[in-house]
Tab-separated table of N, CA and C in Angstrom:
chain	number	residue	atom	x	y	z
A	1	LEU	N	76.855	107.137	102.570
A	1	LEU	CA	77.421	108.116	101.646
A	1	LEU	C	78.890	107.807	101.364
A	2	GLU	N	79.649	107.448	102.401
A	2	GLU	CA	81.078	107.193	102.203
A	2	GLU	C	81.305	106.022	101.253
A	3	HIS	N	80.487	104.983	101.379
A	3	HIS	CA	80.614	103.838	100.480
A	3	HIS	C	80.364	104.265	99.031
A	4	ASN	N	79.383	105.124	98.817
A	4	ASN	CA	79.094	105.611	97.472
A	4	ASN	C	80.259	106.414	96.898
A	5	MET	N	80.878	107.238	97.733
A	5	MET	CA	82.023	108.031	97.272
A	5	MET	C	83.199	107.128	96.937
A	6	GLN	N	83.444	106.139	97.766
A	6	GLN	CA	84.539	105.214	97.511
A	6	GLN	C	84.308	104.485	96.190
A	7	HIS	N	83.087	104.059	95.962
A	7	HIS	CA	82.744	103.392	94.702
A	7	HIS	C	82.986	104.331	93.519
A	8	ALA	N	82.572	105.573	93.656
A	8	ALA	CA	82.754	106.558	92.573
A	8	ALA	C	84.235	106.790	92.293
A	9	TRP	N	85.046	106.842	93.340
A	9	TRP	CA	86.495	107.030	93.144
A	9	TRP	C	87.093	105.835	92.417
A	10	GLN	N	86.698	104.624	92.855
A	10	GLN	CA	87.251	103.412	92.256
A	10	GLN	C	86.870	103.302	90.781
A	11	LYS	N	85.681	103.745	90.444
A	11	LYS	CA	85.206	103.656	89.063
A	11	LYS	C	85.623	104.862	88.224
A	12	GLY	N	86.286	105.823	88.842
A	12	GLY	CA	86.742	106.996	88.101
A	12	GLY	C	85.638	107.999	87.816
A	13	LEU	N	84.539	107.897	88.547
A	13	LEU	CA	83.428	108.816	88.327
A	13	LEU	C	83.688	110.182	88.950
A	14	CYS	N	84.517	110.219	89.969
A	14	CYS	CA	84.946	111.487	90.561
A	14	CYS	C	86.333	111.276	91.166
A	15	LYS	N	87.017	112.350	91.399
A	15	LYS	CA	88.361	112.268	91.952
A	15	LYS	C	88.354	112.839	93.370
A	16	PRO	N	88.994	112.130	94.323
A	16	PRO	CA	89.048	112.650	95.697
A	16	PRO	C	89.960	113.864	95.781
A	17	ASN	N	89.619	114.799	96.679
A	17	ASN	CA	90.497	115.944	96.891
A	17	ASN	C	91.646	115.532	97.809
A	18	GLU	N	92.584	116.416	98.020
A	18	GLU	CA	93.790	116.078	98.793
A	18	GLU	C	93.460	115.677	100.230
A	19	LYS	N	92.501	116.357	100.838
A	19	LYS	CA	92.107	116.033	102.212
A	19	LYS	C	91.521	114.621	102.274
A	20	GLN	N	90.719	114.248	101.296
A	20	GLN	CA	90.134	112.911	101.253
A	20	GLN	C	91.201	111.848	101.007
A	21	LYS	N	92.179	112.160	100.166
A	21	LYS	CA	93.270	111.213	99.918
A	21	LYS	C	94.063	110.951	101.192
A	22	GLN	N	94.353	112.028	101.937
A	22	GLN	CA	95.110	111.884	103.181
A	22	GLN	C	94.317	111.068	104.201
A	23	ALA	N	93.025	111.296	104.288
A	23	ALA	CA	92.180	110.540	105.211
A	23	ALA	C	92.187	109.059	104.843
A	24	ALA	N	92.145	108.747	103.565
A	24	ALA	CA	92.178	107.354	103.112
A	24	ALA	C	93.502	106.696	103.480
A	25	ARG	N	94.609	107.434	103.305
A	25	ARG	CA	95.925	106.890	103.675
A	25	ARG	C	95.997	106.625	105.173
A	26	ASN	N	95.469	107.550	105.969
A	26	ASN	CA	95.488	107.375	107.429
A	26	ASN	C	94.649	106.179	107.841
A	27	ASN	N	93.490	105.998	107.227
A	27	ASN	CA	92.639	104.851	107.539
A	27	ASN	C	93.334	103.553	107.182
A	28	ALA	N	94.028	103.525	106.060
A	28	ALA	CA	94.736	102.314	105.642
A	28	ALA	C	95.813	101.947	106.658
A	29	LYS	N	96.504	102.945	107.188
A	29	LYS	CA	97.547	102.666	108.171
A	29	LYS	C	96.968	102.106	109.459
A	30	LEU	N	95.758	102.538	109.823
A	30	LEU	CA	95.130	102.035	111.036
A	30	LEU	C	94.700	100.578	110.885
A	31	ARG	N	94.421	100.148	109.658
A	31	ARG	CA	93.959	98.783	109.412
A	31	ARG	C	95.106	97.811	109.179
A	32	ARG	N	96.312	98.244	109.292
A	32	ARG	CA	97.452	97.388	108.981
A	32	ARG	C	97.496	96.164	109.876
A	33	LEU	N	97.882	95.066	109.265
A	33	LEU	CA	97.907	93.786	109.956
A	33	LEU	C	99.218	93.573	110.717
A	34	PHE	N	100.304	94.119	110.208
A	34	PHE	CA	101.619	93.861	110.779
A	34	PHE	C	102.234	95.101	111.391
A	35	SER	N	102.988	94.876	112.451
A	35	SER	CA	103.756	95.964	113.055
A	35	SER	C	105.018	96.179	112.218
A	36	ASN	N	105.693	97.271	112.460
A	36	ASN	CA	106.962	97.532	111.771
A	36	ASN	C	107.976	96.430	112.069
A	37	ASP	N	107.953	95.917	113.301
A	37	ASP	CA	108.871	94.830	113.666
A	37	ASP	C	108.576	93.564	112.872
A	38	ASP	N	107.286	93.269	112.658
A	38	ASP	CA	106.905	92.100	111.855
A	38	ASP	C	107.435	92.231	110.431
A	39	VAL	N	107.255	93.420	109.862
A	39	VAL	CA	107.697	93.664	108.484
A	39	VAL	C	109.208	93.528	108.392
A	40	PHE	N	109.919	94.107	109.353
A	40	PHE	CA	111.378	93.998	109.374
A	40	PHE	C	111.801	92.541	109.474
A	41	GLU	N	111.118	91.780	110.335
A	41	GLU	CA	111.460	90.368	110.507
A	41	GLU	C	111.225	89.573	109.228
A	42	MET	N	110.118	89.840	108.532
A	42	MET	CA	109.853	89.146	107.262
A	42	MET	C	110.968	89.411	106.258
A	43	ARG	N	111.336	90.671	106.137
A	43	ARG	CA	112.398	91.021	105.178
A	43	ARG	C	113.732	90.417	105.593
A	44	TYR	N	113.989	90.389	106.887
A	44	TYR	CA	115.226	89.795	107.391
A	44	TYR	C	115.256	88.294	107.118
A	45	LEU	N	114.161	87.609	107.435
A	45	LEU	CA	114.097	86.165	107.209
A	45	LEU	C	114.318	85.834	105.731
A	46	TYR	N	113.702	86.622	104.860
A	46	TYR	CA	113.867	86.385	103.424
A	46	TYR	C	115.322	86.612	103.004
A	47	ALA	N	115.924	87.661	103.533
A	47	ALA	CA	117.322	87.953	103.212
A	47	ALA	C	118.259	86.842	103.709
A	48	MET	N	117.863	86.171	104.781
A	48	MET	CA	118.663	85.085	105.335
A	48	MET	C	118.401	83.758	104.629
A	49	GLY	N	117.506	83.757	103.648
A	49	GLY	CA	117.297	82.557	102.852
A	49	GLY	C	115.987	81.826	103.054
A	50	ALA	N	115.133	82.317	103.921
A	50	ALA	CA	113.839	81.665	104.131
A	50	ALA	C	112.985	81.804	102.869
A	51	LYS	N	112.184	80.809	102.603
A	51	LYS	CA	111.290	80.816	101.443
A	51	LYS	C	110.013	81.584	101.774
A	52	LEU	N	109.392	82.149	100.745
A	52	LEU	CA	108.174	82.933	100.934
A	52	LEU	C	107.103	82.133	101.667
A	53	HIS	N	106.905	80.887	101.251
A	53	HIS	CA	105.841	80.085	101.863
A	53	HIS	C	106.123	79.796	103.330
A	54	GLN	N	107.408	79.692	103.705
A	54	GLN	CA	107.752	79.459	105.105
A	54	GLN	C	107.411	80.694	105.949
A	55	ILE	N	107.771	81.856	105.429
A	55	ILE	CA	107.481	83.107	106.133
A	55	ILE	C	105.974	83.309	106.227
A	56	ALA	N	105.285	83.041	105.125
A	56	ALA	CA	103.830	83.202	105.094
A	56	ALA	C	103.158	82.312	106.135
A	57	LYS	N	103.609	81.090	106.234
A	57	LYS	CA	103.032	80.152	107.201
A	57	LYS	C	103.256	80.637	108.623
A	58	GLU	N	104.449	81.145	108.883
A	58	GLU	CA	104.775	81.634	110.227
A	58	GLU	C	103.886	82.806	110.633
A	59	PHE	N	103.558	83.676	109.666
A	59	PHE	CA	102.766	84.860	109.970
A	59	PHE	C	101.278	84.686	109.660
A	60	GLY	N	100.903	83.537	109.114
A	60	GLY	CA	99.499	83.260	108.858
A	60	GLY	C	98.887	84.027	107.704
A	61	VAL	N	99.686	84.288	106.668
A	61	VAL	CA	99.202	84.999	105.484
A	61	VAL	C	99.633	84.235	104.236
A	62	THR	N	99.292	84.769	103.072
A	62	THR	CA	99.679	84.130	101.819
A	62	THR	C	101.092	84.529	101.410
A	63	GLY	N	101.649	83.738	100.511
A	63	GLY	CA	102.960	84.067	99.960
A	63	GLY	C	102.937	85.370	99.180
A	64	VAL	N	101.809	85.667	98.553
A	64	VAL	CA	101.675	86.925	97.805
A	64	VAL	C	101.778	88.116	98.754
A	65	ALA	N	101.149	88.008	99.922
A	65	ALA	CA	101.222	89.088	100.907
A	65	ALA	C	102.668	89.312	101.349
A	66	VAL	N	103.373	88.223	101.609
A	66	VAL	CA	104.779	88.333	102.014
A	66	VAL	C	105.618	88.912	100.876
A	67	SER	N	105.363	88.474	99.662
A	67	SER	CA	106.091	88.984	98.504
A	67	SER	C	105.894	90.489	98.359
A	68	ASN	N	104.668	90.947	98.543
A	68	ASN	CA	104.395	92.384	98.442
A	68	ASN	C	105.148	93.174	99.506
A	69	ILE	N	105.280	92.610	100.684
A	69	ILE	CA	106.029	93.275	101.759
A	69	ILE	C	107.518	93.275	101.443
A	70	ILE	N	108.043	92.136	101.058
A	70	ILE	CA	109.479	92.020	100.776
A	70	ILE	C	109.900	92.919	99.616
A	71	ASN	N	109.030	93.047	98.626
A	71	ASN	CA	109.345	93.862	97.445
A	71	ASN	C	108.902	95.315	97.575
A	72	TYR	N	108.572	95.728	98.796
A	72	TYR	CA	108.220	97.119	99.106
A	72	TYR	C	107.015	97.630	98.314
A	73	LYS	N	106.101	96.745	97.962
A	73	LYS	CA	104.857	97.194	97.327
A	73	LYS	C	103.898	97.710	98.394
A	74	VAL	N	104.020	97.195	99.603
A	74	VAL	CA	103.291	97.688	100.765
A	74	VAL	C	104.294	97.854	101.896
A	75	TYR	N	103.941	98.638	102.893
A	75	TYR	CA	104.845	98.937	104.016
A	75	TYR	C	106.150	99.546	103.483
A	76	LYS	N	106.023	100.441	102.512
A	76	LYS	CA	107.194	101.065	101.886
A	76	LYS	C	108.012	101.893	102.876
A	77	GLU	N	107.323	102.440	103.882
A	77	GLU	CA	108.016	103.328	104.814
A	77	GLU	C	108.855	102.581	105.848
A	78	VAL	N	108.673	101.254	105.929
A	78	VAL	CA	109.448	100.452	106.889
A	78	VAL	C	110.727	99.995	106.208
A	79	VAL	N	111.841	100.442	106.744
A	79	VAL	CA	113.129	100.108	106.121
A	79	VAL	C	113.927	99.216	107.028
């Protein structure tokens, strides 16, 4: 049932209520790959001049993932 609801939300067939939105946000936080320290270190390394691909290689992810972290598209709450 949950998979069907998620599909319906993604396709715009129904809208999740506030409780469902909060549950989705909490689940996303539990699945996070990086700790706050990792995110801080990535942003610090970039600020010190490291290239995206170098940081990505060190953490075992893509440059796009690192770019999203550095540009606060994800992990927005980590400052």
